[in-house]
Short mmCIF file of C-alpha atoms in Angstrom, two decimals:
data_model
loop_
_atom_site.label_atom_id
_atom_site.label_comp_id
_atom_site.label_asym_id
_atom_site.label_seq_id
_atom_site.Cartn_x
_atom_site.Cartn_y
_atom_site.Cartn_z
CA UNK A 1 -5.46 61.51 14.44
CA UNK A 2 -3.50 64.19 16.04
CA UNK A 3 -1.83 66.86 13.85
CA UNK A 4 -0.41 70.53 14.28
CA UNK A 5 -2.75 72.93 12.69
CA UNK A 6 -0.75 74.97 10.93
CA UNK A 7 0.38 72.11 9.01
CA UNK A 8 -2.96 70.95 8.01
CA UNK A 9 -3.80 70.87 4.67
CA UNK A 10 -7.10 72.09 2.88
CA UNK A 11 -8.73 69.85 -0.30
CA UNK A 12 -10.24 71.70 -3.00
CA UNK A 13 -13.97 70.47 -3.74
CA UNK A 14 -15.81 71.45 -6.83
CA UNK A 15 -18.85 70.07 -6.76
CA UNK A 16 -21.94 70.02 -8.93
CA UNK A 17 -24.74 71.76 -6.73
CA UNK A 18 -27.80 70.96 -8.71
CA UNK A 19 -27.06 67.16 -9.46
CA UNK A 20 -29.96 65.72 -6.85
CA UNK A 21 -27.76 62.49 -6.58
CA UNK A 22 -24.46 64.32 -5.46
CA UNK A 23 -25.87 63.10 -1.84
CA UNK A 24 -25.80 59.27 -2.52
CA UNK A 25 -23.84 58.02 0.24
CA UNK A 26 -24.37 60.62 2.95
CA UNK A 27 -28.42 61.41 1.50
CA UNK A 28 -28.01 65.22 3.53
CA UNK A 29 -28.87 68.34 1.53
CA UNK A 30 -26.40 70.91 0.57
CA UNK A 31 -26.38 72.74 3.11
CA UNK A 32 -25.32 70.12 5.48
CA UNK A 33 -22.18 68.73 3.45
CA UNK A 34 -20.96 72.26 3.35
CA UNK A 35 -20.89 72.28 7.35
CA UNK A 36 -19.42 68.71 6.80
CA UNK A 37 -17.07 69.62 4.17
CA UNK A 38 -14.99 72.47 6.70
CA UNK A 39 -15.11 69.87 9.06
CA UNK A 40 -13.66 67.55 7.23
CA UNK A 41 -11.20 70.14 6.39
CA UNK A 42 -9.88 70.76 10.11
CA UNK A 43 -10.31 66.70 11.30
CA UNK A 44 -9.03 64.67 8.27
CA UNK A 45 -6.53 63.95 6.07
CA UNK A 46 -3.48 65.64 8.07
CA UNK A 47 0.02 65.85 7.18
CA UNK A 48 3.57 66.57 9.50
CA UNK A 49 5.31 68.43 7.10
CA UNK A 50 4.62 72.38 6.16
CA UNK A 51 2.59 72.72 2.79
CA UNK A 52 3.38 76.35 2.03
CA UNK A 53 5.64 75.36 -0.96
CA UNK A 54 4.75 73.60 -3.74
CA UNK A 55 6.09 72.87 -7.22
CA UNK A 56 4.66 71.60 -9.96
CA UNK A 57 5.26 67.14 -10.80
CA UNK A 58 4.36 64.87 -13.41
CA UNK A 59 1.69 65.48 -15.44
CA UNK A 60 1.42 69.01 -14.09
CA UNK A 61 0.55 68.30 -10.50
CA UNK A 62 1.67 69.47 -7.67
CA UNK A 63 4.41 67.70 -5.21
CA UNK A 64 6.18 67.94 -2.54
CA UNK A 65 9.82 68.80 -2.62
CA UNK A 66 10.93 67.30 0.52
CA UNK A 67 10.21 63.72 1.44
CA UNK A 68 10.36 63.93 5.02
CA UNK A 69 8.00 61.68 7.58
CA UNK A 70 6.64 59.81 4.30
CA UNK A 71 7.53 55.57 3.77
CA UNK A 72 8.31 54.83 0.35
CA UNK A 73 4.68 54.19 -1.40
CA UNK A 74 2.59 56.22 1.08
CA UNK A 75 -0.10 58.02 -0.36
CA UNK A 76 0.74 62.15 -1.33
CA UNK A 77 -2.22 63.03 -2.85
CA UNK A 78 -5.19 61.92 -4.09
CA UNK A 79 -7.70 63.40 -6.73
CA UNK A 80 -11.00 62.42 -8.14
CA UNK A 81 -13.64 64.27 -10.40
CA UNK A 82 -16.53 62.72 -11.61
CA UNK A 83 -16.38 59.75 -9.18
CA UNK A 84 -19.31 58.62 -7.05
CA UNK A 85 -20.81 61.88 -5.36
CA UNK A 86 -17.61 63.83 -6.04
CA UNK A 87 -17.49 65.85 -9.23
CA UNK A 88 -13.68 67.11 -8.27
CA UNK A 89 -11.89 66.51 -5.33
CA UNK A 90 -8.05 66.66 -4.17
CA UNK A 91 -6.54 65.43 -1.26
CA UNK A 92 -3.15 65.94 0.24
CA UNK A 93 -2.83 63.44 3.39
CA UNK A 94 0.03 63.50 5.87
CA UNK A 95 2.26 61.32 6.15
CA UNK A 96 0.66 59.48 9.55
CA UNK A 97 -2.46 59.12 7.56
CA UNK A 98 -4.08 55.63 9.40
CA UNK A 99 -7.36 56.11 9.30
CA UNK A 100 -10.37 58.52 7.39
CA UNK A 101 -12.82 59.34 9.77
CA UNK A 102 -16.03 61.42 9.16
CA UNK A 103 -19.93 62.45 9.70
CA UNK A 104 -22.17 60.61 7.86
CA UNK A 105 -22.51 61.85 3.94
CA UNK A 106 -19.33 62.92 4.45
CA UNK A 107 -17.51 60.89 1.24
CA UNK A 108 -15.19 58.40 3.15
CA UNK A 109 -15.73 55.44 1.63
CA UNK A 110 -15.90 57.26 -1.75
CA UNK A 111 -12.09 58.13 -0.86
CA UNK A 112 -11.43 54.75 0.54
CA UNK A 113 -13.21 53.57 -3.16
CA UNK A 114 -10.66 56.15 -5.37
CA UNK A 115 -7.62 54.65 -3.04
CA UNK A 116 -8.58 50.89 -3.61
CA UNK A 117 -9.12 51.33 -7.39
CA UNK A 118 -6.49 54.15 -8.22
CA UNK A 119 -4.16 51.32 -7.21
CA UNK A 120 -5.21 48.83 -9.47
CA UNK A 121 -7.25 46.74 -6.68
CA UNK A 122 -10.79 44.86 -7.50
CA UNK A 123 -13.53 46.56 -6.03
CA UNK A 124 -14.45 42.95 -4.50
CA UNK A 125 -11.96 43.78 -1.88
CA UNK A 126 -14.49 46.95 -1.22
CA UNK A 127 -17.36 44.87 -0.28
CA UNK A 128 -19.60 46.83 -2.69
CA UNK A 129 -20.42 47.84 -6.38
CA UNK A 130 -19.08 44.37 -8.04
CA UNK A 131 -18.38 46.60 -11.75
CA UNK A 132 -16.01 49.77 -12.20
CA UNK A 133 -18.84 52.02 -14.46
CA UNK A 134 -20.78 51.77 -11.03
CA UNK A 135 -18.50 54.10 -9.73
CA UNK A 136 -19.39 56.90 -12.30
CA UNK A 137 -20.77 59.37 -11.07
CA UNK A 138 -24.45 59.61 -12.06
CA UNK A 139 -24.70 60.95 -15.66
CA UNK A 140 -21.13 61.34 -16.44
CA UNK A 141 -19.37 59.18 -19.15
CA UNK A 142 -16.61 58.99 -17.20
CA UNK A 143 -14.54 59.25 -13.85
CA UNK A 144 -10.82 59.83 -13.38
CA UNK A 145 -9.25 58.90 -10.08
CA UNK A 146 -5.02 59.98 -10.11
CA UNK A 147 -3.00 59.30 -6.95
CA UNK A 148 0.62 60.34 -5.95
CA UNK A 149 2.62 58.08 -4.45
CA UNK A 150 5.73 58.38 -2.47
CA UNK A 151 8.87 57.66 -4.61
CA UNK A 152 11.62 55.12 -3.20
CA UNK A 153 15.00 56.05 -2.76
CA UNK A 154 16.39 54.96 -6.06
CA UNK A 155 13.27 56.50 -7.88
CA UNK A 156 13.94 59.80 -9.01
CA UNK A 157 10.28 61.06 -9.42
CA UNK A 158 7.29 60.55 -7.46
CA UNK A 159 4.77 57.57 -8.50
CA UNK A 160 1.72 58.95 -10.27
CA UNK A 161 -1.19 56.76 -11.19
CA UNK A 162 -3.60 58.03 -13.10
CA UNK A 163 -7.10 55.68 -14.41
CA UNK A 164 -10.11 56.29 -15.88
CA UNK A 165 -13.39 54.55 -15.86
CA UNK A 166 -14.98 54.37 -18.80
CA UNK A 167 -19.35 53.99 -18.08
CA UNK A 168 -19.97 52.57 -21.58
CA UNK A 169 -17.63 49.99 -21.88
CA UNK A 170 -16.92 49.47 -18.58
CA UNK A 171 -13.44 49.31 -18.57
CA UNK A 172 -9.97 51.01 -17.05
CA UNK A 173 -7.45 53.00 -18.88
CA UNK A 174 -4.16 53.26 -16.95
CA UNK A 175 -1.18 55.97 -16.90
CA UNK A 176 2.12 55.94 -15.03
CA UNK A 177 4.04 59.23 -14.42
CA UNK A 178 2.18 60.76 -17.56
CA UNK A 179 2.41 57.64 -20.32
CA UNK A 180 0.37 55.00 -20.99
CA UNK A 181 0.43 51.57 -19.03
CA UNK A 182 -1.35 48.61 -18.52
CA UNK A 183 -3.38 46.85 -15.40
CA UNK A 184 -0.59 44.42 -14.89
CA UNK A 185 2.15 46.96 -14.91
CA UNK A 186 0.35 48.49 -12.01
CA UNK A 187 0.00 45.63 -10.14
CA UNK A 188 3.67 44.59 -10.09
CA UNK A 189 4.35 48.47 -8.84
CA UNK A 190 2.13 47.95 -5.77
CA UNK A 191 3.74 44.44 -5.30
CA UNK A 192 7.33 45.98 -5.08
CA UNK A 193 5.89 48.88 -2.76
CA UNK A 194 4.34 46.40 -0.48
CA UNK A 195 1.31 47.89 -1.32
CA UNK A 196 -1.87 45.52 -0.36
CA UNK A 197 -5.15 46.87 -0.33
CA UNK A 198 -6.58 43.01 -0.16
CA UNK A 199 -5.16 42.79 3.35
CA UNK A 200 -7.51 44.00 5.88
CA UNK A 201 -4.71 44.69 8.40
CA UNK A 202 -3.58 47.47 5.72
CA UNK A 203 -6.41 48.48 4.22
CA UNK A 204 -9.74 48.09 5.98
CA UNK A 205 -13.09 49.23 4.05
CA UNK A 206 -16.22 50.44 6.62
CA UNK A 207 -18.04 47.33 4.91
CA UNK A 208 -15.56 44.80 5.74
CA UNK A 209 -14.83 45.47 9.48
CA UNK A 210 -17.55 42.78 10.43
CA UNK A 211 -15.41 39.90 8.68
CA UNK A 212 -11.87 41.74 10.71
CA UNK A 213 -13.67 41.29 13.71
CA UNK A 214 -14.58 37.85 12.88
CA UNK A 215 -10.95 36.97 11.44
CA UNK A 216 -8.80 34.32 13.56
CA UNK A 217 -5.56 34.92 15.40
CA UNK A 218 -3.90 33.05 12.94
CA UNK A 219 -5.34 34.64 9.90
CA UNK A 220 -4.80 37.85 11.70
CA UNK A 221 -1.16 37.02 12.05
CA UNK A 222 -0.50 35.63 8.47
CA UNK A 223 -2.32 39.72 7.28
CA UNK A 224 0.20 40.68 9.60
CA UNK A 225 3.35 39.27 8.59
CA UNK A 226 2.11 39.69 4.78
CA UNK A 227 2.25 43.40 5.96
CA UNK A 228 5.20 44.06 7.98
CA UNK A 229 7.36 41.29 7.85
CA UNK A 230 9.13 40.05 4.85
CA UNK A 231 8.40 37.01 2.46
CA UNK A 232 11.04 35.01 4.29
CA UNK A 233 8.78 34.89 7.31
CA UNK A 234 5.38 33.76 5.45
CA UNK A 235 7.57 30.88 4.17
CA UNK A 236 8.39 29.90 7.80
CA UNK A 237 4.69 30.67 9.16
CA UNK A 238 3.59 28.59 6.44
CA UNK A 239 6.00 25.62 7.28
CA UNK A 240 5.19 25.85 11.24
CA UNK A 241 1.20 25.53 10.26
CA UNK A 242 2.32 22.76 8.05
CA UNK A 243 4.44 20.87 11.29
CA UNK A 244 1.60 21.89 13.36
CA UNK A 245 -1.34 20.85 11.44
CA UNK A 246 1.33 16.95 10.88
CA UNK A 247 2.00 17.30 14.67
CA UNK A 248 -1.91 17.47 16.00
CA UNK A 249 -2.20 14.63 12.80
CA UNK A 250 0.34 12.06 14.52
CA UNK A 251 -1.03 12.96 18.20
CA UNK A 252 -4.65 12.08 16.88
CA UNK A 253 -2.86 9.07 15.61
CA UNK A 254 -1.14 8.09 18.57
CA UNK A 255 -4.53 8.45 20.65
CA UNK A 256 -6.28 6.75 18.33
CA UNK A 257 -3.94 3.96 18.31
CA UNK A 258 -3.44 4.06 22.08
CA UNK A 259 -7.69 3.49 22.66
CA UNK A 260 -7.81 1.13 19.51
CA UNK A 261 -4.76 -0.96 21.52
CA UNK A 262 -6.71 -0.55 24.79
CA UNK A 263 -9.73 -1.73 23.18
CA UNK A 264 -7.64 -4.47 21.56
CA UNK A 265 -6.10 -6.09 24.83
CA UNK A 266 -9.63 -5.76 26.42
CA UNK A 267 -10.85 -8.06 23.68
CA UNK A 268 -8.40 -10.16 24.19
CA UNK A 269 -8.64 -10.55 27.66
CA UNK A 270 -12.18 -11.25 26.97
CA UNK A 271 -11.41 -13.90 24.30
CA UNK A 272 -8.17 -15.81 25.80
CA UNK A 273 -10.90 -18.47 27.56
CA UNK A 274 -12.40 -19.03 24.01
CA UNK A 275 -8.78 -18.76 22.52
CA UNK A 276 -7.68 -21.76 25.23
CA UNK A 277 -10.84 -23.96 24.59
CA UNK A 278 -10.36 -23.60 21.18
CA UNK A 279 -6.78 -24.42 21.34
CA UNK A 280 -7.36 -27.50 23.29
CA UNK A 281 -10.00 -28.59 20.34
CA UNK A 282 -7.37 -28.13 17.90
CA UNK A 283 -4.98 -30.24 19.53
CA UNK A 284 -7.58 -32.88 20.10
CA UNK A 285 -8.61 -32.75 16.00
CA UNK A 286 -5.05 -33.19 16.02
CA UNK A 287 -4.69 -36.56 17.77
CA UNK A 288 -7.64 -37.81 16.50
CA UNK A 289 -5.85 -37.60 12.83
CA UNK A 290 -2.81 -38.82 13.78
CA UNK A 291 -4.01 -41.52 15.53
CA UNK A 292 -6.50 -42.11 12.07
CA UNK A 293 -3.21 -41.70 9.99
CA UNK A 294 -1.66 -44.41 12.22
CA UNK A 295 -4.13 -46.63 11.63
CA UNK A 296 -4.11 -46.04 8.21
CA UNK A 297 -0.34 -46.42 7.95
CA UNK A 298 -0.79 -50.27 10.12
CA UNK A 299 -3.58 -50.92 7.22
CA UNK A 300 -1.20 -49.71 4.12
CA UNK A 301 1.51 -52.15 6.15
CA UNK A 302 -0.28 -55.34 6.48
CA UNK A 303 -1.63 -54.42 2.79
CA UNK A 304 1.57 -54.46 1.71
CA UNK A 305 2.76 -57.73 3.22
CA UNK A 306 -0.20 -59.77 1.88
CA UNK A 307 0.34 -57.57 -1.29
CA UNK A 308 3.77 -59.47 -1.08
CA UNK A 309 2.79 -63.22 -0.52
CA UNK A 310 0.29 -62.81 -3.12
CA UNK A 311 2.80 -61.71 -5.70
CA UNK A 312 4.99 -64.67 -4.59
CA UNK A 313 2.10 -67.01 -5.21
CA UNK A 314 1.33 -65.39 -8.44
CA UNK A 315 4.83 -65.81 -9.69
CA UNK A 316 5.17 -69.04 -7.91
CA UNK A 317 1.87 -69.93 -10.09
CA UNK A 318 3.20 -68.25 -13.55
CA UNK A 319 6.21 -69.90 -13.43
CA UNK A 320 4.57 -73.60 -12.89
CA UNK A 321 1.56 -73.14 -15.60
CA UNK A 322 3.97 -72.09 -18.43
CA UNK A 323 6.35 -75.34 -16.92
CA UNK A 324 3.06 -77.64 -17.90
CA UNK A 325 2.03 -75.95 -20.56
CA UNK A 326 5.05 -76.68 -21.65
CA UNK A 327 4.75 -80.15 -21.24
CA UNK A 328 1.58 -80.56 -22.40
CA UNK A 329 1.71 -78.89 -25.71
CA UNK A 330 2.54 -82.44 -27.38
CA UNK A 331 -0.63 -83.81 -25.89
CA UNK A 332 -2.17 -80.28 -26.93
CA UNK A 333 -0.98 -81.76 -30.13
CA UNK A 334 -2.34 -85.05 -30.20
CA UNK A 335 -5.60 -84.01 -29.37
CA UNK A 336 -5.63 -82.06 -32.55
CA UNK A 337 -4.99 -84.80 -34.91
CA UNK A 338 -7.98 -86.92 -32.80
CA UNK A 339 -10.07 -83.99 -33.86
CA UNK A 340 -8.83 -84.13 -37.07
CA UNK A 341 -9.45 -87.76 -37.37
CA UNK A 342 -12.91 -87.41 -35.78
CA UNK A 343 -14.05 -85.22 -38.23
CA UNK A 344 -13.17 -87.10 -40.91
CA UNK A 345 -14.76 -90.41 -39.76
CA UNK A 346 -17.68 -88.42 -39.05
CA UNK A 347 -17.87 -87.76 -42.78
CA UNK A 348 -17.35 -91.26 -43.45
CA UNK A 349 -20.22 -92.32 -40.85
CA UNK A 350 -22.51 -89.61 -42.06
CA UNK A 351 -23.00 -91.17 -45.51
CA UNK A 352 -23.54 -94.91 -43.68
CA UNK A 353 -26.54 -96.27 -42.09
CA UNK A 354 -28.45 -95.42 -39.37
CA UNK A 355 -25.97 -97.98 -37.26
CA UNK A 356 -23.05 -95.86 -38.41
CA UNK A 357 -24.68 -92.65 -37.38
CA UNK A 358 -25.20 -94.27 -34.07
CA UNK A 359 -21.21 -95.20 -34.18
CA UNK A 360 -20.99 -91.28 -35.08
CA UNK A 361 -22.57 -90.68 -32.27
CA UNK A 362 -21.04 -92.77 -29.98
CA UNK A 363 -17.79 -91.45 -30.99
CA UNK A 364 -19.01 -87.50 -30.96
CA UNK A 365 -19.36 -88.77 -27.16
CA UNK A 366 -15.99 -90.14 -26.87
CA UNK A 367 -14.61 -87.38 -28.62
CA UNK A 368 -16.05 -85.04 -25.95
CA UNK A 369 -14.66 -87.06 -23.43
CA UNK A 370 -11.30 -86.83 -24.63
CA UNK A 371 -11.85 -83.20 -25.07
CA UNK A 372 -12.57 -83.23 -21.00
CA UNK A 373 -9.88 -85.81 -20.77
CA UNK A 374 -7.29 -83.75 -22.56
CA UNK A 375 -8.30 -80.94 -20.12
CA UNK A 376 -8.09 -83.18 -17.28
CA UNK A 377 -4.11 -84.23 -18.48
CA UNK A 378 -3.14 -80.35 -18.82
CA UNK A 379 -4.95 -80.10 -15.00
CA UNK A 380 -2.79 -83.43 -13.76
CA UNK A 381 0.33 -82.25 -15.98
CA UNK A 382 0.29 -79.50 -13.43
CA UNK A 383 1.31 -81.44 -10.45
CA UNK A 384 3.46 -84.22 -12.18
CA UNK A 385 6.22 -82.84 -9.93
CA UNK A 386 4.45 -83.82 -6.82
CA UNK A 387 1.83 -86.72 -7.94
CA UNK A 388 3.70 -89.17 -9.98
CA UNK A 389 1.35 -91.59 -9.33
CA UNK A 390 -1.82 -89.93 -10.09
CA UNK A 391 0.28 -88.96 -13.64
CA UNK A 392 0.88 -92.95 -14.31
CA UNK A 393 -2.71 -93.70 -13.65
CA UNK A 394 -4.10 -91.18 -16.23
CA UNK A 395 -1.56 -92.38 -18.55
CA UNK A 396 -2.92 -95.72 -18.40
CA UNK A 397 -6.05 -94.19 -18.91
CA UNK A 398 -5.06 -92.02 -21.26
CA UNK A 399 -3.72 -95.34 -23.48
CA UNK A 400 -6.63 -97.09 -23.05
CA UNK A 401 -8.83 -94.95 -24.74
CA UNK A 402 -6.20 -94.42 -27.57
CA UNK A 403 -6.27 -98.38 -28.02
CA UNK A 404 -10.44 -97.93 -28.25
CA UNK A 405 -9.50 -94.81 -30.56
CA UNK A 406 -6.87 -97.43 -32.69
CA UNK A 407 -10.04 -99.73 -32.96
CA UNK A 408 -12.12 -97.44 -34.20
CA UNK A 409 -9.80 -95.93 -36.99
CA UNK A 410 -9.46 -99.93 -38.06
CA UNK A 411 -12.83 -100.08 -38.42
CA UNK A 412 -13.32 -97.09 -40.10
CA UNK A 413 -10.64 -98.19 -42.52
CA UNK A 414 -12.17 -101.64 -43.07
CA UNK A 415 -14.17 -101.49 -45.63
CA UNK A 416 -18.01 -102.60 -44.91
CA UNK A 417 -18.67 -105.63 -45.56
CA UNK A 418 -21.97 -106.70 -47.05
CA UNK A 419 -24.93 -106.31 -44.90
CA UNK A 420 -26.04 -109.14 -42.80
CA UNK A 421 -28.84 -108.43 -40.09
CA UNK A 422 -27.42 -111.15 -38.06
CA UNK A 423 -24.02 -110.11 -37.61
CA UNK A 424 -25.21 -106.38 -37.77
CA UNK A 425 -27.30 -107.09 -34.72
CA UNK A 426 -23.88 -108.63 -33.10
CA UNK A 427 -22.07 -105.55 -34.04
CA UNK A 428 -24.91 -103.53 -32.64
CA UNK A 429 -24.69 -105.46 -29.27
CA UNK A 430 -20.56 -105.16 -29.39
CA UNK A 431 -21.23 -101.65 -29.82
CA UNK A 432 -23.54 -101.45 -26.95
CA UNK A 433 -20.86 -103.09 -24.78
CA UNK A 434 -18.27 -100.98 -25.85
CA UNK A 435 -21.00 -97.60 -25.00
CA UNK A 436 -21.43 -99.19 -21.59
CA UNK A 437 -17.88 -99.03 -20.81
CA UNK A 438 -16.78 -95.33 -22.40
CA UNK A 439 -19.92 -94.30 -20.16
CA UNK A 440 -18.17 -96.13 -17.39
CA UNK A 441 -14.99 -94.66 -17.91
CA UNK A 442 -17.07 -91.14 -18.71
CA UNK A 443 -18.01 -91.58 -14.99
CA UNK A 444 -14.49 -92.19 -13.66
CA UNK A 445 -13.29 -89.59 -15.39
CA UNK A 446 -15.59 -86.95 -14.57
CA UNK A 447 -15.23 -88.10 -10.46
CA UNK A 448 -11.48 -87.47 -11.04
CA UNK A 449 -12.33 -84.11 -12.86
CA UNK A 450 -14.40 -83.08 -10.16
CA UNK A 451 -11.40 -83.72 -7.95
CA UNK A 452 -9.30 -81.77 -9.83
CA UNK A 453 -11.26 -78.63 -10.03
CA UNK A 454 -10.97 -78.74 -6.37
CA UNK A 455 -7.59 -79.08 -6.36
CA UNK A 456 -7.77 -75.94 -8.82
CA UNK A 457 -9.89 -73.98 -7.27
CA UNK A 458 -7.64 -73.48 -4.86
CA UNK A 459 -4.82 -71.61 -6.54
CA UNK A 460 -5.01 -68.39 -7.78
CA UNK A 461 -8.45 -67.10 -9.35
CA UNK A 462 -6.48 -64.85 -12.31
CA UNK A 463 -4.48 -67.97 -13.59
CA UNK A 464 -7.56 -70.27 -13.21
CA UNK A 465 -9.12 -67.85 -15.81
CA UNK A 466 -6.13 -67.76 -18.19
CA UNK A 467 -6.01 -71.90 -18.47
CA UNK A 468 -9.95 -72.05 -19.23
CA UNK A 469 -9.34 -69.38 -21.57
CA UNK A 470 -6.95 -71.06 -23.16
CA UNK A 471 -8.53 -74.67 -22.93
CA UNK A 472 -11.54 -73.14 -24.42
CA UNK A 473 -9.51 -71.40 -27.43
CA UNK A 474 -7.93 -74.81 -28.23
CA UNK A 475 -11.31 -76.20 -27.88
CA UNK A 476 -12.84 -74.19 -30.19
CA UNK A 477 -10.36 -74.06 -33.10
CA UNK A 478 -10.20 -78.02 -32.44
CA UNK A 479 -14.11 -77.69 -33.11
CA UNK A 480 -13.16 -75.37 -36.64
CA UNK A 481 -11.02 -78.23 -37.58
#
């Protein structure tokens, strides 16, 4: 650092000869810091302005009555006294002061220590002693570090910060311009004097040069503009990292998307035979079901028409059973009172002789005939309409064995006469006769039955089952009776 000589300015050192750890940075004997000392004197800490006038400041010290050549906030003076290896030390830079330079031993980073703590800084930012009573000088209670800085224009006074480390307790005591402050209050004076001893591109410790060297452009640009520029522009540096850091974001994007696309139509290409084969399947599935559906859609069709002729027939049939069930309920009828009357000559027969019993018998028989015979008139009854002849013939039939019926009721009626084996035996062999013909007609009859279930068989199954289920519930309560 260039200066003119005559404007150089001396620092008074007291220092405490006999303490053997006075030498803890440097580790030279006294002697040597001496020599070091005058150098000092003649190399560092220079100032522009004259020093031969002085007046007294705040809290007694000495200032400057001019202002010339020093920035609002630079650094006037600085003294220390009990504070690492110094036991009292003053200096008065210039107001170029960039840089402390020194031999080994010499105290420069105990001065670059008082500067960084004097104005309210961590020592962190020092790259060293991590707690304040560290800086103590060894076997001292306490060290006091004060430092002058350069008033602003609207300031009327001079800034003077005075702390003091306390070993015990290991804690700071602040003063501003002679009264008592606190840490914070401090802190928001170096913030308004742009003031930033945790920026290495204003204040650089000997420890922490390695991690400047190593610092990016762009870090060394943000120190920079937190520096010299104003907050404005750390907004705006701030916002172009943040459009930067989105802009290389969407260009990784877009070349991710462009390869992923690449890769994309490459598969396709790769896959548009498979995509075509399996395309042509699909269309073949395809015609295979709606030829299926068609078939199935013929099949519901012809279903439906038969559906059709069979619910014709079935109405056709309804309509012609309740027609002869109509007309044969008065037969319906007659056969009940022949049951009626059967069951009562049976009772009369059952208390005769065995002859009787045999007549009981016989007539059981008939009776089951005409059951089958009744059946066979609701079965002819069906087709009067369309076999008038067939209905005359079983009416004759049908009258005949009502006339045997009529002969039996007379008989039954007649009271029996006395018994004669000779004309029992004739009545035995009339009886016979009469059992020869019934089974004669029986046979008839069940020929034309069996011709008639034929005929039956032949309409519709359902309404078969209805007229035997009703044949055999007339039956049976007949049979009750």
């Amino acid at each position: 650092m260039a200066s003119n000589p005559s404007s150089r300015r001396r620092r008074r050192v007291v220092e405490d000869e006999s303490d053997p750890d006075s030498d803890g940075l440097g580790g030279v004997g006294e002697s040597k810091r001496r020599r070091l000392e005058q150098q000092i004197d003649e190399a560092v800490l220079t100032a522009d302005s004259p020093t031969s006038t002085r007046t007294k400041g705040v809290n007694g010290v000495k200032t400057h009555p001019d202002d010339e050549g020093f920035q609002p906030g630079a650094i006037r003076r600085v003294k220390v006294k009990n504070f690492v290896t110094y036991e009292m030390a003053e200096f008065f830079p210039g107001p170029n002061l960039n840089m402390v330079i020194g031999p080994n031993g010499t105290g420069k980073s105990s001065l670059v220590c008082a500067i960084c703590l004097g104005l309210g800084f961590s020592p962190k930012h020092l790259g060293r002693a991590g707690n304040v009573k560290e800086f103590v000088k060894h076997g001292k209670a306490s060290a006091i570090i004060e430092i002058e800085l350069q008033r602003r224009p609207r300031d009327r006074d001079h800034h003077v910060i005075r702390v003091q480390i306390d070993r015990e307790r290991n804690s700071l005591k602040w003063w501003l311009n002679g009264a008592d402050t606190t840490h914070k209050t401090i802190q928001t004076l170096m913030r308004d004097l742009k003031i930033q001893v945790d920026n290495l591109c204003q204040f650089l410790p000997q420890d922490r040069v390695v991690e400047f060297a190593s610092a990016t452009p762009v870090d060394l640009l943000h120190e920079t503009l937190r520096a010299a520029a104003p907050l404005e522009m750390l907004d705006w540096q701030s916002s172009l990292q943040a459009l930067h850091k989105e802009h290389k974001e969407h260009l990784r994007g877009s070349e991710n998307s462009a390869e992923q696309l690449k890769s994309l139509e490459e598969r396709q290409a790769d896959m548009q035979n498979d995509v075509d084969r399996l395309r042509e399947q699909e269309e073949a599935r395809q015609r295979v079901k709606d030829l299926g559906d068609a078939r199935h859609v013929a099949d519901y069709l012809e279903a439906r028409s038969l559906y059709r002729d069979k619910r014709a027939e079935e109405k056709l049939a309804v309509k012609t059973l309740k027609k002869l069930e109509n007309e044969a309920a008065p037969s319906l009828q007659a056969v009940n009172r022949k049951q009626e009357y059967h069951e009562q000559l049976s009772a009369a027969v059952h208390v005769r002789k065995e002859a009787i019993r045999r007549a009981e018998a016989a007539g059981d028989t008939l009776l089951t005939a005409i059951e089958e015979a009744d059946e066979q008139v609701k079965a002819t009854e069906a087709r009067i309409t369309t076999t008038r002849k067939g209905y005359d013939t079983k009416r004759q039939e049908l009258g005949k064995i009502r006339s045997k019926i009529g002969a039996l009721e007379n008989q039954a009626k007649n009271k029996p006469p006395e018994f004669s084996p000779q004309e029992h035996n004739t009545q035995i062999r009339e009886k016979e006769h009469s059992l020869r013909e019934i089974e004669t007609d029986f046979r008839q009859l069940d020929a034309k039955i069996r011709d008639i279930k034929d005929q039956a068989s032949q309409l519709h199954p359902e309404e078969m089952a209805r007229r035997r289920q009703r044949v055999g519930m007339a039956t049976g309560k007949q049979r009750q009776v």
